[in-house]
């Protein structure tokens, strides 16, 4: 599908990808231009204008509409009557079923922020709310792709313990889900806080009720 | 990846696929054997044994671990020390973001059963529970692939109204999401109940709080 485009952009800043830009270009057989943080927000109208005349493809990691930026772009295109086509990819939101926890039983998803960007209170409250209905909670971990900084699962769990989570809370940590060498580890929070799970991306799941 | 397998099976009975078996075989360039309902459950040990000696690929629609049958198969393989590799696909669980509703704000998912298989009460209760936390509810619709019968969204909405849902409840109906010619329609339940959305598969979303 990408091969049929006149112009190709890649948006790699909302996730940690194992693919590089040159590997993408080689695979597709066409040059791919990297978008920087904010390009899709600040320069969206330029891209939509371009798509008026040409077939413009934007490659993103994961499923393309999980991030609000991409939904905004589609809306802007629709407003300007520029035709869009969405090709869904695989996503942590369904891949998390690899933990063995039923995808039907997940409640609201929350993101654990870096300390300078927010408090873990929202995360604790989200887990508690879901738990009160017996639902599992997927906790996504903050990242700063331009600084090449990704929150590790053990670091996040320690942050939650420091914010008041019981150290014996059951937690499942996953690393590199859907890629070769992925890891899934369940244990008490205090144990998971001292694991080494290797390269990012990592995520956490706090199971709700495990009985049916 | 499928091309590298010695034996290929396709499991098409848990969803409505637009692809046919012969189209799959042609695309991959290898014969693909169709699995019938129950094959993965009743004859799983035969398939796992076969995978001991050969590279066996099982093609499924959607993301491969959203159905419990597939998780059971992976567990059985692990118990018998047969190596598995999971390749995640795109799924309604993240594609539903195309409605514009944040994927972070979905609660528990429920399935609307055919009248002879269950009551819509679980669906009503699931929507209500999610709503009490301001969360959206994805409602998947029952199907019987061997009988080529798929529940349509308007039929499901009428069933929910008959079971006591208020006719002015806001609902979003989607049809063929992620495929060409997909449709997304929002409206009051009583309006959606009389829409013609065309071919399956259909799904419903009952929005929770739309304010942040």
Short mmCIF file of C-alpha atoms in Angstrom, two decimals:
data_model
loop_
_atom_site.label_atom_id
_atom_site.label_comp_id
_atom_site.label_asym_id
_atom_site.label_seq_id
_atom_site.Cartn_x
_atom_site.Cartn_y
_atom_site.Cartn_z
CA UNK A 1 0.00 0.00 0.00
CA UNK A 2 2.86 2.34 0.97
CA UNK A 3 4.51 1.59 -2.39
CA UNK A 4 1.56 3.20 -4.17
CA UNK A 5 2.10 6.56 -2.47
CA UNK A 6 3.75 9.60 -4.02
CA UNK A 7 5.12 10.91 -0.72
CA UNK A 8 5.84 8.98 2.46
CA UNK A 9 6.29 10.29 5.99
CA UNK A 10 7.11 8.33 9.12
CA UNK A 11 5.96 9.41 12.56
CA UNK A 12 8.15 7.62 15.05
CA UNK A 13 7.96 9.88 18.09
CA UNK A 14 4.93 8.45 19.88
CA UNK A 15 6.53 5.04 20.28
CA UNK A 16 9.76 3.11 20.43
CA UNK A 17 10.17 1.26 17.17
CA UNK A 18 12.71 -1.42 16.41
CA UNK A 19 12.68 -0.33 12.75
CA UNK A 20 14.93 2.48 11.54
CA UNK A 21 14.09 5.01 8.87
CA UNK A 22 16.58 3.56 6.40
CA UNK A 23 15.26 0.03 6.98
CA UNK A 24 11.73 1.31 6.27
CA UNK A 25 12.86 3.05 3.08
CA UNK A 26 14.66 -0.06 1.93
CA UNK A 27 11.69 -2.33 2.67
CA UNK A 28 9.28 -0.10 0.76
CA UNK A 29 11.74 0.85 -1.96
CA UNK A 30 10.96 4.56 -1.64
CA UNK A 31 12.38 7.47 0.36
CA UNK A 32 10.64 8.09 3.69
CA UNK A 33 10.79 11.50 5.40
CA UNK A 34 10.93 11.60 9.20
CA UNK A 35 8.38 13.78 10.98
CA UNK A 36 9.57 15.49 14.15
CA UNK A 37 7.58 16.05 17.31
CA UNK A 38 4.87 18.56 16.61
CA UNK A 39 5.10 18.32 12.82
CA UNK A 40 1.73 16.58 12.66
CA UNK A 41 0.23 19.20 14.92
CA UNK A 42 1.83 22.46 13.76
CA UNK A 43 2.22 21.62 10.11
CA UNK A 44 -0.81 19.41 9.64
CA UNK A 45 -2.42 21.79 7.16
CA UNK A 46 0.65 21.62 4.89
CA UNK A 47 0.44 17.83 4.87
CA UNK A 48 -3.32 17.85 4.24
CA UNK A 49 -2.83 20.36 1.39
CA UNK A 50 -0.18 18.12 -0.11
CA UNK A 51 -2.59 15.18 0.11
CA UNK A 52 -5.04 17.15 -1.99
CA UNK A 53 -2.84 16.70 -5.04
CA UNK A 54 -0.80 13.60 -4.23
CA UNK A 55 -1.14 10.27 -2.47
CA UNK A 56 0.51 10.94 0.87
CA UNK A 57 1.26 8.06 3.22
CA UNK A 58 2.04 8.47 6.91
CA UNK A 59 3.63 5.47 8.57
CA UNK A 60 3.08 5.16 12.29
CA UNK A 61 3.91 2.57 14.89
CA UNK A 62 1.17 0.49 16.51
CA UNK A 63 -2.41 1.09 15.50
CA UNK A 64 -2.68 4.45 13.81
CA UNK A 65 -5.59 5.99 15.68
CA UNK A 66 -4.61 5.24 19.28
CA UNK A 67 -2.96 8.66 19.52
CA UNK A 68 -5.18 11.74 19.39
CA UNK A 69 -2.81 13.55 17.00
CA UNK A 70 -3.61 11.08 14.25
CA UNK A 71 -7.36 11.37 14.78
CA UNK A 72 -7.06 15.17 14.51
CA UNK A 73 -5.24 14.81 11.21
CA UNK A 74 -7.98 12.57 9.80
CA UNK A 75 -10.64 15.07 10.96
CA UNK A 76 -8.77 17.97 9.36
CA UNK A 77 -8.54 16.02 6.10
CA UNK A 78 -12.27 15.23 6.19
CA UNK A 79 -13.12 18.90 6.80
CA UNK A 80 -11.11 19.83 3.72
CA UNK A 81 -12.72 16.99 1.74
CA UNK A 82 -9.38 15.25 1.30
CA UNK A 83 -9.92 11.51 1.00
CA UNK A 84 -8.30 9.40 3.71
CA UNK A 85 -7.77 5.69 4.08
CA UNK A 86 -6.87 4.13 7.39
CA UNK A 87 -4.92 0.90 7.53
CA UNK A 88 -5.00 -0.48 11.04
CA UNK A 89 -1.92 -2.06 12.55
CA UNK A 90 -1.40 -4.31 15.52
CA UNK A 91 -1.45 -2.63 18.89
CA UNK A 92 -0.57 -3.08 22.54
CA UNK A 93 -4.31 -2.65 23.21
CA UNK A 94 -5.00 -6.14 21.83
CA UNK A 95 -1.48 -7.68 22.01
CA UNK A 96 -1.71 -7.41 25.80
CA UNK A 97 -3.91 -10.55 25.61
CA UNK A 98 -0.58 -12.41 25.41
CA UNK A 99 -0.46 -12.09 29.21
CA UNK A 100 -3.34 -14.60 29.28
CA UNK A 101 -5.70 -11.96 30.71
CA UNK A 102 -8.95 -11.70 28.76
CA UNK A 103 -9.05 -8.69 26.47
CA UNK A 104 -12.75 -8.38 27.33
CA UNK A 105 -11.97 -7.63 30.97
CA UNK A 106 -9.78 -4.55 30.65
CA UNK A 107 -11.03 -1.25 32.03
CA UNK A 108 -9.73 2.24 31.34
CA UNK A 109 -6.10 2.55 30.23
CA UNK A 110 -3.80 4.98 32.05
CA UNK A 111 -0.34 6.35 31.33
CA UNK A 112 2.38 6.61 33.97
CA UNK A 113 4.05 10.02 33.50
CA UNK A 114 7.69 10.95 34.11
CA UNK A 115 7.97 12.66 37.54
CA UNK A 116 8.51 16.10 35.96
CA UNK A 117 5.39 15.73 33.81
CA UNK A 118 2.76 14.55 36.27
CA UNK A 119 1.82 12.63 39.36
CA UNK A 120 1.25 8.86 39.62
CA UNK A 121 -2.01 9.56 41.50
CA UNK A 122 -4.09 9.26 38.30
CA UNK A 123 -2.56 5.84 37.74
CA UNK A 124 -3.33 4.65 41.28
CA UNK A 125 -6.90 5.98 41.00
CA UNK A 126 -7.40 4.35 37.58
CA UNK A 127 -6.23 0.95 38.85
CA UNK A 128 -8.46 1.25 41.92
CA UNK A 129 -11.53 2.21 39.86
CA UNK A 130 -11.06 -0.67 37.42
CA UNK A 131 -10.39 -3.05 40.31
CA UNK A 132 -13.67 -2.11 41.99
CA UNK A 133 -15.40 -3.63 38.93
CA UNK A 134 -12.99 -6.55 38.77
CA UNK A 135 -11.36 -5.13 35.63
CA UNK A 136 -7.69 -5.29 34.59
CA UNK A 137 -5.71 -2.07 34.02
CA UNK A 138 -3.20 -1.56 31.22
CA UNK A 139 -0.63 1.02 32.28
CA UNK A 140 1.34 2.55 29.43
CA UNK A 141 4.69 4.11 30.30
CA UNK A 142 5.84 7.59 29.39
CA UNK A 143 8.51 8.14 26.77
CA UNK A 144 10.46 10.93 25.18
CA UNK A 145 11.49 9.54 21.83
CA UNK A 146 13.49 12.61 20.83
CA UNK A 147 15.60 12.27 23.97
CA UNK A 148 15.65 8.46 23.49
CA UNK A 149 14.23 8.05 27.00
CA UNK A 150 11.66 5.37 27.80
CA UNK A 151 10.30 4.56 31.23
CA UNK A 152 11.16 1.03 32.32
CA UNK A 153 8.49 -1.12 34.00
CA UNK A 154 10.48 -1.69 37.26
CA UNK A 155 11.06 2.07 37.57
CA UNK A 156 7.33 2.71 37.08
CA UNK A 157 6.38 0.10 39.68
CA UNK A 158 8.81 1.64 42.20
CA UNK A 159 7.23 5.03 41.51
CA UNK A 160 3.80 3.60 42.25
CA UNK A 161 5.01 2.00 45.51
CA UNK A 162 6.52 5.34 46.52
CA UNK A 163 3.14 6.95 45.78
CA UNK A 164 1.37 4.55 48.14
CA UNK A 165 0.74 1.29 46.30
CA UNK A 166 0.94 -1.82 48.50
CA UNK A 167 4.28 -3.59 47.83
CA UNK A 168 2.49 -6.97 47.58
CA UNK A 169 0.13 -5.83 44.79
CA UNK A 170 0.07 -8.34 41.91
CA UNK A 171 1.48 -6.86 38.71
CA UNK A 172 2.37 -8.18 35.26
CA UNK A 173 5.26 -6.50 33.45
CA UNK A 174 5.73 -6.95 29.70
CA UNK A 175 8.68 -5.93 27.54
CA UNK A 176 8.88 -5.78 23.74
CA UNK A 177 5.51 -7.48 23.30
CA UNK A 178 4.98 -8.80 19.77
CA UNK A 179 8.69 -8.76 18.95
CA UNK A 180 11.30 -11.53 19.18
CA UNK A 181 12.65 -11.88 22.73
CA UNK A 182 9.57 -10.45 24.41
CA UNK A 183 9.25 -11.01 28.17
CA UNK A 184 6.18 -11.37 30.40
CA UNK A 185 6.74 -11.48 34.19
CA UNK A 186 4.13 -11.55 36.96
CA UNK A 187 4.87 -10.98 40.63
CA UNK A 188 4.45 -8.73 43.63
CA UNK A 189 5.15 -5.06 42.99
CA UNK A 190 8.23 -5.06 45.22
CA UNK A 191 9.69 -8.00 43.25
CA UNK A 192 8.89 -6.55 39.83
CA UNK A 193 10.51 -3.25 40.91
CA UNK A 194 13.90 -4.96 40.95
CA UNK A 195 13.68 -6.94 37.70
CA UNK A 196 15.81 -6.27 34.64
CA UNK A 197 13.53 -6.54 31.62
CA UNK A 198 15.96 -5.25 29.01
CA UNK A 199 15.22 -2.88 26.16
CA UNK A 200 12.01 -0.79 25.90
CA UNK A 201 9.13 -0.62 25.24
CA UNK A 202 7.70 -1.91 28.53
CA UNK A 203 4.13 -1.88 29.84
CA UNK A 204 2.36 -2.96 33.02
CA UNK A 205 -0.91 -4.72 33.75
CA UNK A 206 -2.62 -4.71 37.12
CA UNK A 207 -5.02 -7.66 37.07
CA UNK A 208 -8.54 -7.24 38.37
CA UNK A 209 -10.62 -10.23 39.38
CA UNK A 210 -9.09 -13.50 38.18
CA UNK A 211 -12.26 -15.53 38.75
CA UNK A 212 -15.30 -15.75 36.48
CA UNK B 1 6.34 -15.36 7.61
CA UNK B 2 3.54 -17.72 6.50
CA UNK B 3 5.61 -18.64 3.46
CA UNK B 4 8.28 -20.13 5.74
CA UNK B 5 5.88 -22.65 7.24
CA UNK B 6 5.67 -26.34 6.33
CA UNK B 7 1.96 -26.60 7.08
CA UNK B 8 -0.64 -23.84 7.09
CA UNK B 9 -4.09 -23.84 8.68
CA UNK B 10 -6.70 -21.09 8.60
CA UNK B 11 -9.20 -20.56 11.39
CA UNK B 12 -12.02 -18.50 9.98
CA UNK B 13 -14.94 -19.41 12.22
CA UNK B 14 -14.59 -16.83 14.98
CA UNK B 15 -15.01 -13.91 12.61
CA UNK B 16 -16.39 -12.82 9.26
CA UNK B 17 -13.47 -12.41 6.87
CA UNK B 18 -13.58 -10.81 3.47
CA UNK B 19 -10.75 -13.11 2.33
CA UNK B 20 -11.48 -16.58 0.97
CA UNK B 21 -9.37 -19.67 1.48
CA UNK B 22 -8.31 -19.79 -2.16
CA UNK B 23 -7.33 -16.09 -2.11
CA UNK B 24 -5.20 -16.75 0.99
CA UNK B 25 -3.51 -19.73 -0.65
CA UNK B 26 -2.83 -17.73 -3.76
CA UNK B 27 -1.42 -14.77 -1.82
CA UNK B 28 0.93 -16.97 0.18
CA UNK B 29 1.70 -19.36 -2.65
CA UNK B 30 1.07 -22.43 -0.49
CA UNK B 31 -1.95 -24.63 0.22
CA UNK B 32 -3.93 -23.61 3.31
CA UNK B 33 -6.17 -26.11 5.15
CA UNK B 34 -9.42 -24.84 6.65
CA UNK B 35 -10.05 -25.62 10.32
CA UNK B 36 -13.65 -26.27 11.29
CA UNK B 37 -15.39 -25.18 14.48
CA UNK B 38 -13.98 -27.16 17.36
CA UNK B 39 -10.88 -28.37 15.48
CA UNK B 40 -8.64 -26.13 17.58
CA UNK B 41 -10.31 -27.37 20.75
CA UNK B 42 -10.87 -31.08 20.10
CA UNK B 43 -7.86 -31.73 17.92
CA UNK B 44 -5.42 -29.24 19.44
CA UNK B 45 -3.05 -31.99 20.62
CA UNK B 46 -2.71 -33.31 17.05
CA UNK B 47 -1.79 -29.82 15.83
CA UNK B 48 0.67 -29.27 18.69
CA UNK B 49 2.28 -32.69 18.00
CA UNK B 50 2.61 -31.77 14.34
CA UNK B 51 4.32 -28.52 15.37
CA UNK B 52 6.90 -30.54 17.26
CA UNK B 53 8.37 -31.72 13.97
CA UNK B 54 7.33 -29.03 11.49
CA UNK B 55 6.75 -25.30 11.28
CA UNK B 56 2.99 -25.06 11.57
CA UNK B 57 1.26 -21.76 10.89
CA UNK B 58 -2.28 -20.96 11.93
CA UNK B 59 -3.83 -17.97 10.22
CA UNK B 60 -6.59 -16.22 12.12
CA UNK B 61 -8.64 -13.09 11.57
CA UNK B 62 -8.12 -10.03 13.78
CA UNK B 63 -5.56 -10.17 16.55
CA UNK B 64 -4.75 -13.78 17.28
CA UNK B 65 -5.13 -13.87 21.06
CA UNK B 66 -8.45 -12.07 21.50
CA UNK B 67 -10.24 -15.45 21.48
CA UNK B 68 -9.64 -17.82 24.40
CA UNK B 69 -9.27 -20.83 22.08
CA UNK B 70 -6.04 -19.43 20.69
CA UNK B 71 -4.61 -18.70 24.12
CA UNK B 72 -5.36 -22.31 25.15
CA UNK B 73 -3.47 -23.56 22.10
CA UNK B 74 -0.40 -21.47 22.99
CA UNK B 75 -0.54 -22.74 26.59
CA UNK B 76 -0.80 -26.36 25.43
CA UNK B 77 2.22 -25.85 23.16
CA UNK B 78 4.23 -24.29 26.01
CA UNK B 79 3.36 -27.21 28.32
CA UNK B 80 4.70 -29.61 25.68
CA UNK B 81 7.77 -27.41 25.17
CA UNK B 82 6.81 -26.71 21.55
CA UNK B 83 8.13 -23.32 20.51
CA UNK B 84 5.50 -20.76 19.53
CA UNK B 85 5.70 -17.39 17.90
CA UNK B 86 2.83 -14.94 17.96
CA UNK B 87 2.38 -12.37 15.22
CA UNK B 88 -0.20 -9.83 16.25
CA UNK B 89 -2.71 -8.50 13.76
CA UNK B 90 -4.94 -5.49 13.74
CA UNK B 91 -8.08 -5.77 15.81
CA UNK B 92 -11.46 -4.19 16.46
CA UNK B 93 -10.18 -3.54 20.01
CA UNK B 94 -7.94 -0.74 18.72
CA UNK B 95 -9.57 -0.04 15.32
CA UNK B 96 -12.65 1.18 17.19
CA UNK B 97 -10.69 4.41 17.79
CA UNK B 98 -11.83 5.31 14.27
CA UNK B 99 -15.12 6.39 15.88
CA UNK B 100 -13.16 9.29 17.39
CA UNK B 101 -13.70 7.94 20.91
CA UNK B 102 -10.45 7.68 22.89
CA UNK B 103 -9.17 4.14 23.09
CA UNK B 104 -8.04 4.96 26.65
CA UNK B 105 -11.63 5.43 27.82
CA UNK B 106 -13.14 2.07 26.98
CA UNK B 107 -14.33 -0.15 29.81
CA UNK B 108 -15.19 -3.84 29.71
CA UNK B 109 -16.21 -5.29 26.34
CA UNK B 110 -19.41 -7.31 26.08
CA UNK B 111 -20.90 -9.56 23.41
CA UNK B 112 -24.56 -9.41 22.35
CA UNK B 113 -25.75 -13.01 21.99
CA UNK B 114 -28.33 -14.41 19.58
CA UNK B 115 -31.71 -14.76 21.42
CA UNK B 116 -31.40 -18.59 21.54
CA UNK B 117 -27.94 -18.37 23.10
CA UNK B 118 -28.36 -15.85 25.89
CA UNK B 119 -30.03 -12.77 27.27
CA UNK B 120 -29.14 -9.13 26.48
CA UNK B 121 -29.16 -8.40 30.24
CA UNK B 122 -25.38 -8.86 30.50
CA UNK B 123 -24.96 -6.27 27.75
CA UNK B 124 -27.27 -3.75 29.45
CA UNK B 125 -25.48 -4.30 32.77
CA UNK B 126 -22.02 -3.98 31.16
CA UNK B 127 -22.95 -0.68 29.48
CA UNK B 128 -24.41 0.66 32.73
CA UNK B 129 -21.35 -0.32 34.77
CA UNK B 130 -18.94 1.30 32.30
CA UNK B 131 -21.18 4.38 32.08
CA UNK B 132 -21.11 4.84 35.86
CA UNK B 133 -17.35 5.45 35.48
CA UNK B 134 -17.81 7.54 32.33
CA UNK B 135 -16.36 4.76 30.17
CA UNK B 136 -17.32 3.74 26.62
CA UNK B 137 -18.56 0.20 25.93
CA UNK B 138 -17.63 -1.81 22.84
CA UNK B 139 -20.39 -4.32 22.09
CA UNK B 140 -19.36 -7.17 19.81
CA UNK B 141 -22.15 -8.97 17.97
CA UNK B 142 -22.74 -12.70 17.90
CA UNK B 143 -22.09 -14.73 14.78
CA UNK B 144 -22.36 -18.27 13.52
CA UNK B 145 -19.83 -18.48 10.74
CA UNK B 146 -20.71 -22.05 9.76
CA UNK B 147 -24.33 -21.02 9.21
CA UNK B 148 -23.12 -17.76 7.60
CA UNK B 149 -25.21 -15.78 10.10
CA UNK B 150 -23.95 -12.51 11.59
CA UNK B 151 -25.89 -10.23 13.88
CA UNK B 152 -26.49 -6.81 12.32
CA UNK B 153 -26.06 -3.69 14.46
CA UNK B 154 -29.66 -2.41 13.96
CA UNK B 155 -31.03 -5.83 14.99
CA UNK B 156 -28.84 -5.79 18.11
CA UNK B 157 -29.95 -2.28 19.05
CA UNK B 158 -33.62 -3.25 18.65
CA UNK B 159 -32.97 -6.25 20.91
CA UNK B 160 -31.49 -3.95 23.55
CA UNK B 161 -34.47 -1.57 23.33
CA UNK B 162 -36.83 -4.55 23.71
CA UNK B 163 -34.82 -5.56 26.79
CA UNK B 164 -35.36 -2.17 28.39
CA UNK B 165 -32.80 0.25 26.95
CA UNK B 166 -34.06 3.83 26.57
CA UNK B 167 -34.84 4.49 22.86
CA UNK B 168 -32.99 7.83 23.02
CA UNK B 169 -29.70 6.30 24.23
CA UNK B 170 -26.74 7.53 22.15
CA UNK B 171 -25.13 4.71 20.18
CA UNK B 172 -22.43 4.46 17.50
CA UNK B 173 -22.77 1.66 14.96
CA UNK B 174 -19.81 0.60 12.81
CA UNK B 175 -19.76 -1.74 9.83
CA UNK B 176 -16.75 -3.32 8.11
CA UNK B 177 -14.28 -1.21 10.10
CA UNK B 178 -10.80 -1.21 8.58
CA UNK B 179 -12.06 -2.33 5.16
CA UNK B 180 -12.99 -0.28 2.10
CA UNK B 181 -16.56 1.04 2.33
CA UNK B 182 -16.66 1.02 6.11
CA UNK B 183 -19.49 2.97 7.77
CA UNK B 184 -19.69 4.77 11.13
CA UNK B 185 -23.11 6.12 12.23
CA UNK B 186 -24.04 7.77 15.52
CA UNK B 187 -27.58 8.42 16.66
CA UNK B 188 -30.34 7.58 19.09
CA UNK B 189 -30.95 3.87 19.59
CA UNK B 190 -34.38 4.03 17.95
CA UNK B 191 -32.87 5.66 14.85
CA UNK B 192 -29.94 3.27 14.60
CA UNK B 193 -32.36 0.33 14.91
CA UNK B 194 -33.80 1.17 11.49
CA UNK B 195 -30.55 1.83 9.58
CA UNK B 196 -29.26 -0.36 6.78
CA UNK B 197 -25.50 -0.73 7.30
CA UNK B 198 -24.88 -3.39 4.65
CA UNK B 199 -22.63 -6.42 4.93
CA UNK B 200 -21.22 -7.71 8.24
CA UNK B 201 -19.24 -7.49 10.42
CA UNK B 202 -20.94 -4.82 12.53
CA UNK B 203 -20.19 -3.61 16.06
CA UNK B 204 -21.68 -1.08 18.47
CA UNK B 205 -20.23 1.47 20.85
CA UNK B 206 -22.17 3.06 23.69
CA UNK B 207 -20.27 6.23 24.59
CA UNK B 208 -19.60 7.06 28.20
CA UNK B 209 -18.75 10.58 29.28
CA UNK B 210 -17.85 12.77 26.31
CA UNK B 211 -16.30 15.52 28.45
CA UNK B 212 -12.81 15.57 29.91
#
